PDB file of C-alpha atoms in Angstrom:
ATOM      1  CA  MET A   1       0.168   0.246   0.058  1.00 95.00           C
ATOM      2  CA  LYS A   2       1.259   3.403  -1.042  1.00 92.00           C
ATOM      3  CA  ILE A   3      -0.011   6.956  -0.351  1.00 93.00           C
ATOM      4  CA  ALA A   4      -1.527   7.830  -3.822  1.00 96.00           C
ATOM      5  CA  LEU A   5      -3.622  11.220  -3.616  1.00 97.00           C
ATOM      6  CA  THR A   6      -3.893  13.484  -0.226  1.00 97.00           C
ATOM      7  CA  SER A   7      -6.317  16.276  -0.443  1.00 96.00           C
ATOM      8  CA  LEU A   8      -5.585  19.863   0.938  1.00 97.00           C
ATOM      9  CA  PHE A   9      -9.050  22.037   1.249  1.00 97.00           C
ATOM     10  CA  VAL A  10      -8.455  25.896  -0.478  1.00 97.00           C
ATOM     11  CA  ASP A  11     -10.739  28.849  -0.481  1.00 96.00           C
ATOM     12  CA  ASP A  12     -10.496  29.024  -4.089  1.00 97.00           C
ATOM     13  CA  GLN A  13      -8.981  26.487  -6.661  1.00 98.00           C
ATOM     14  CA  ARG A  14      -7.347  29.026  -9.158  1.00 97.00           C
ATOM     15  CA  ALA A  15      -5.365  30.902  -7.026  1.00 98.00           C
ATOM     16  CA  ALA A  16      -4.214  28.307  -4.471  1.00 98.00           C
ATOM     17  CA  LEU A  17      -2.895  26.481  -8.183  1.00 98.00           C
ATOM     18  CA  ALA A  18      -1.213  29.850  -8.573  1.00 98.00           C
ATOM     19  CA  PHE A  19       0.349  29.655  -5.390  1.00 98.00           C
ATOM     20  CA  TYR A  20       1.407  25.873  -4.994  1.00 98.00           C
ATOM     21  CA  THR A  21       2.750  26.176  -8.430  1.00 98.00           C
ATOM     22  CA  ASP A  22       4.053  29.813  -8.820  1.00 98.00           C
ATOM     23  CA  VAL A  23       5.422  30.056  -5.303  1.00 98.00           C
ATOM     24  CA  LEU A  24       6.262  26.929  -3.740  1.00 98.00           C
ATOM     25  CA  GLY A  25       7.213  25.181  -7.253  1.00 97.00           C
ATOM     26  CA  PHE A  26       5.139  22.418  -7.385  1.00 98.00           C
ATOM     27  CA  THR A  27       3.743  21.319 -11.041  1.00 98.00           C
ATOM     28  CA  LYS A  28       0.104  20.899 -11.954  1.00 98.00           C
ATOM     29  CA  ARG A  29      -0.486  17.154 -13.289  1.00 97.00           C
ATOM     30  CA  HIS A  30      -4.337  17.416 -13.469  1.00 97.00           C
ATOM     31  CA  ASP A  31      -7.129  20.096 -13.867  1.00 98.00           C
ATOM     32  CA  ILE A  32     -10.054  19.003 -14.827  1.00 98.00           C
ATOM     33  CA  PRO A  33     -13.267  20.623 -14.976  1.00 97.00           C
ATOM     34  CA  LEU A  34     -15.819  19.198 -12.790  1.00 95.00           C
ATOM     35  CA  GLY A  35     -18.958  21.696 -13.096  1.00 94.00           C
ATOM     36  CA  GLU A  36     -18.219  24.644 -11.065  1.00 94.00           C
ATOM     37  CA  ASP A  37     -14.714  23.232  -9.722  1.00 97.00           C
ATOM     38  CA  PHE A  38     -12.123  21.218 -10.466  1.00 97.00           C
ATOM     39  CA  TRP A  39     -10.429  18.053 -10.120  1.00 98.00           C
ATOM     40  CA  LEU A  40      -6.883  19.889  -9.653  1.00 98.00           C
ATOM     41  CA  THR A  41      -3.649  18.245  -8.351  1.00 98.00           C
ATOM     42  CA  VAL A  42      -0.172  19.269  -8.099  1.00 98.00           C
ATOM     43  CA  VAL A  43       2.942  17.378  -7.842  1.00 98.00           C
ATOM     44  CA  SER A  44       6.750  17.760  -6.263  1.00 97.00           C
ATOM     45  CA  PRO A  45       8.768  18.045  -9.491  1.00 96.00           C
ATOM     46  CA  GLU A  46      11.548  16.331  -7.717  1.00 94.00           C
ATOM     47  CA  SER A  47       8.957  13.254  -7.926  1.00 94.00           C
ATOM     48  CA  PRO A  48       6.390  13.787 -10.791  1.00 94.00           C
ATOM     49  CA  ASP A  49       5.035  10.416 -11.026  1.00 94.00           C
ATOM     50  CA  GLY A  50       4.581  10.335  -6.908  1.00 94.00           C
ATOM     51  CA  PRO A  51       1.771  11.210  -4.471  1.00 97.00           C
ATOM     52  CA  GLU A  52      -0.562  14.154  -5.897  1.00 98.00           C
ATOM     53  CA  LEU A  53      -1.816  16.886  -3.775  1.00 98.00           C
ATOM     54  CA  LEU A  54      -5.482  17.707  -4.806  1.00 98.00           C
ATOM     55  CA  LEU A  55      -6.577  21.154  -4.382  1.00 98.00           C
ATOM     56  CA  GLU A  56     -10.048  20.380  -2.611  1.00 97.00           C
ATOM     57  CA  PRO A  57     -12.760  23.105  -2.781  1.00 97.00           C
ATOM     58  CA  SER A  58     -13.831  23.829   0.684  1.00 96.00           C
ATOM     59  CA  GLY A  59     -17.343  24.722  -0.037  1.00 94.00           C
ATOM     60  CA  HIS A  60     -18.398  21.810   2.343  1.00 95.00           C
ATOM     61  CA  PRO A  61     -19.644  23.203   5.949  1.00 97.00           C
ATOM     62  CA  ALA A  62     -17.547  21.551   7.761  1.00 97.00           C
ATOM     63  CA  VAL A  63     -14.438  22.991   6.459  1.00 96.00           C
ATOM     64  CA  LYS A  64     -14.607  25.838   7.652  1.00 94.00           C
ATOM     65  CA  PRO A  65     -15.032  25.687  11.121  1.00 96.00           C
ATOM     66  CA  TYR A  66     -12.249  22.695  11.103  1.00 96.00           C
ATOM     67  CA  ARG A  67      -9.698  25.135   9.510  1.00 94.00           C
ATOM     68  CA  ASP A  68     -10.365  27.765  11.931  1.00 93.00           C
ATOM     69  CA  ALA A  69     -10.153  25.655  14.976  1.00 95.00           C
ATOM     70  CA  LEU A  70      -7.022  24.292  13.554  1.00 94.00           C
ATOM     71  CA  ALA A  71      -5.682  27.776  12.638  1.00 91.00           C
ATOM     72  CA  GLU A  72      -6.532  29.297  15.761  1.00 93.00           C
ATOM     73  CA  ASP A  73      -4.151  26.712  17.377  1.00 95.00           C
ATOM     74  CA  GLY A  74      -1.567  27.192  14.978  1.00 93.00           C
ATOM     75  CA  ILE A  75      -1.733  23.698  13.786  1.00 96.00           C
ATOM     76  CA  PRO A  76      -0.814  22.935   9.919  1.00 97.00           C
ATOM     77  CA  LEU A  77      -3.040  20.969   7.799  1.00 95.00           C
ATOM     78  CA  ALA A  78      -0.183  19.440   5.768  1.00 96.00           C
ATOM     79  CA  GLN A  79       2.983  19.305   6.323  1.00 97.00           C
ATOM     80  CA  PHE A  80       6.375  19.251   3.044  1.00 97.00           C
ATOM     81  CA  SER A  81      10.215  18.005   3.858  1.00 97.00           C
ATOM     82  CA  VAL A  82      12.650  20.147   2.345  1.00 97.00           C
ATOM     83  CA  GLU A  83      16.908  19.557   2.550  1.00 96.00           C
ATOM     84  CA  ASP A  84      17.531  23.104   3.514  1.00 97.00           C
ATOM     85  CA  ILE A  85      15.203  24.924   5.520  1.00 98.00           C
ATOM     86  CA  ALA A  86      17.052  27.721   5.911  1.00 98.00           C
ATOM     87  CA  ALA A  87      17.243  28.229   2.109  1.00 98.00           C
ATOM     88  CA  GLU A  88      13.393  27.523   1.542  1.00 98.00           C
ATOM     89  CA  HIS A  89      12.345  29.643   4.238  1.00 98.00           C
ATOM     90  CA  ALA A  90      14.397  32.718   2.504  1.00 98.00           C
ATOM     91  CA  ARG A  91      13.374  31.866  -0.742  1.00 98.00           C
ATOM     92  CA  LEU A  92       9.651  31.708   0.295  1.00 98.00           C
ATOM     93  CA  THR A  93      10.146  34.914   2.522  1.00 98.00           C
ATOM     94  CA  SER A  94      11.218  36.843  -0.946  1.00 98.00           C
ATOM     95  CA  LYS A  95       8.187  35.968  -2.244  1.00 97.00           C
ATOM     96  CA  GLY A  96       6.334  37.525   0.229  1.00 98.00           C
ATOM     97  CA  VAL A  97       5.229  33.870   1.647  1.00 98.00           C
ATOM     98  CA  VAL A  98       3.876  34.918   5.784  1.00 98.00           C
ATOM     99  CA  PHE A  99       5.647  32.384   7.974  1.00 98.00           C
ATOM    100  CA  THR A 100       3.761  32.122  11.385  1.00 96.00           C
ATOM    101  CA  GLN A 101       6.668  29.971  12.559  1.00 97.00           C
ATOM    102  CA  PRO A 102      10.279  30.874  11.653  1.00 98.00           C
ATOM    103  CA  PRO A 103      12.439  27.738  11.309  1.00 98.00           C
ATOM    104  CA  THR A 104      12.656  26.243  14.756  1.00 98.00           C
ATOM    105  CA  ASP A 105      15.004  23.303  16.224  1.00 97.00           C
ATOM    106  CA  ILE A 106      12.803  20.720  17.608  1.00 97.00           C
ATOM    107  CA  GLY A 107      15.687  18.573  18.350  1.00 95.00           C
ATOM    108  CA  ASN A 108      15.596  15.710  15.679  1.00 96.00           C
ATOM    109  CA  ALA A 109      14.544  18.149  12.922  1.00 97.00           C
ATOM    110  CA  VAL A 110      13.661  22.199  12.204  1.00 98.00           C
ATOM    111  CA  VAL A 111      10.109  23.117  11.133  1.00 98.00           C
ATOM    112  CA  ALA A 112       8.586  26.278  10.134  1.00 98.00           C
ATOM    113  CA  VAL A 113       5.189  27.090   8.982  1.00 98.00           C
ATOM    114  CA  PHE A 114       3.526  29.759   6.482  1.00 98.00           C
ATOM    115  CA  ASP A 115       0.358  30.572   5.647  1.00 97.00           C
ATOM    116  CA  ASP A 116      -0.335  29.273   2.200  1.00 97.00           C
ATOM    117  CA  THR A 117      -3.090  32.391   1.462  1.00 96.00           C
ATOM    118  CA  CYS A 118      -5.898  30.027   0.662  1.00 95.00           C
ATOM    119  CA  GLY A 119      -7.106  29.214   4.127  1.00 93.00           C
ATOM    120  CA  ASN A 120      -4.177  26.725   5.743  1.00 96.00           C
ATOM    121  CA  LEU A 121      -1.263  26.240   7.645  1.00 97.00           C
ATOM    122  CA  ILE A 122       1.744  24.575   5.860  1.00 98.00           C
ATOM    123  CA  GLN A 123       4.695  22.986   8.032  1.00 98.00           C
ATOM    124  CA  LEU A 124       7.769  22.461   6.321  1.00 98.00           C
ATOM    125  CA  ILE A 125      10.550  19.914   7.725  1.00 98.00           C
ATOM    126  CA  GLU A 126      14.113  19.142   7.537  1.00 98.00           C
ATOM    127  CA  MET A 127      15.198  16.075   9.246  1.00 97.00           C
ATOM    128  CA  LYS A 128      18.216  16.035  10.721  1.00 94.00           C
ATOM    129  CA  ARG A 129      20.825  13.310   9.851  1.00 85.00           C
ATOM    130  CA  ASP A 130      21.565  10.882  12.523  1.00 74.00           C
ATOM    131  CA  GLU A 131      24.835  11.818  13.521  1.00 61.00           C
ATOM    132  CA  ASN A 132      25.090   8.554  16.003  1.00 58.00           C
ATOM    133  CA  PRO A 133      23.490   6.010  13.995  1.00 57.00           C
ATOM    134  CA  THR A 134      23.060   2.457  15.885  1.00 60.00           C
ATOM    135  CA  ASP A 135      24.460  -0.625  15.011  1.00 53.00           C
ATOM    136  CA  ALA A 136      21.828  -2.650  13.440  1.00 52.00           C
ATOM    137  CA  GLY A 137      23.785  -5.797  13.433  1.00 50.00           C
TER     138      GLY A 137
END
């Protein structure tokens, strides 16, 4: 079993597509009209055949209170891994992305949280290399 697709509710699919491709650097995979909405997915250019992120319309009545409660508590709705969080923070900040938490060392990783402008907090994570790996044998 593997993860092929996960979804993220967005306030405006077209604005989300612009943010996730033009700012974050993802690549559009599917853009299929479905009535007033779209089956709209993006993928990482580093893994074009990897998992897709569905930019899901947020019209269901349960979405707003759910996202509002998480945002109020500062809880991100998605997490993306990066190789160099300091460089990614600088790159995104230069593009106007607002971080609600700057890069923060949490022990085995460094994390940062930003507002995706589409109704969500997103966490970036850079895992630290294990400097003292245990002997498996």
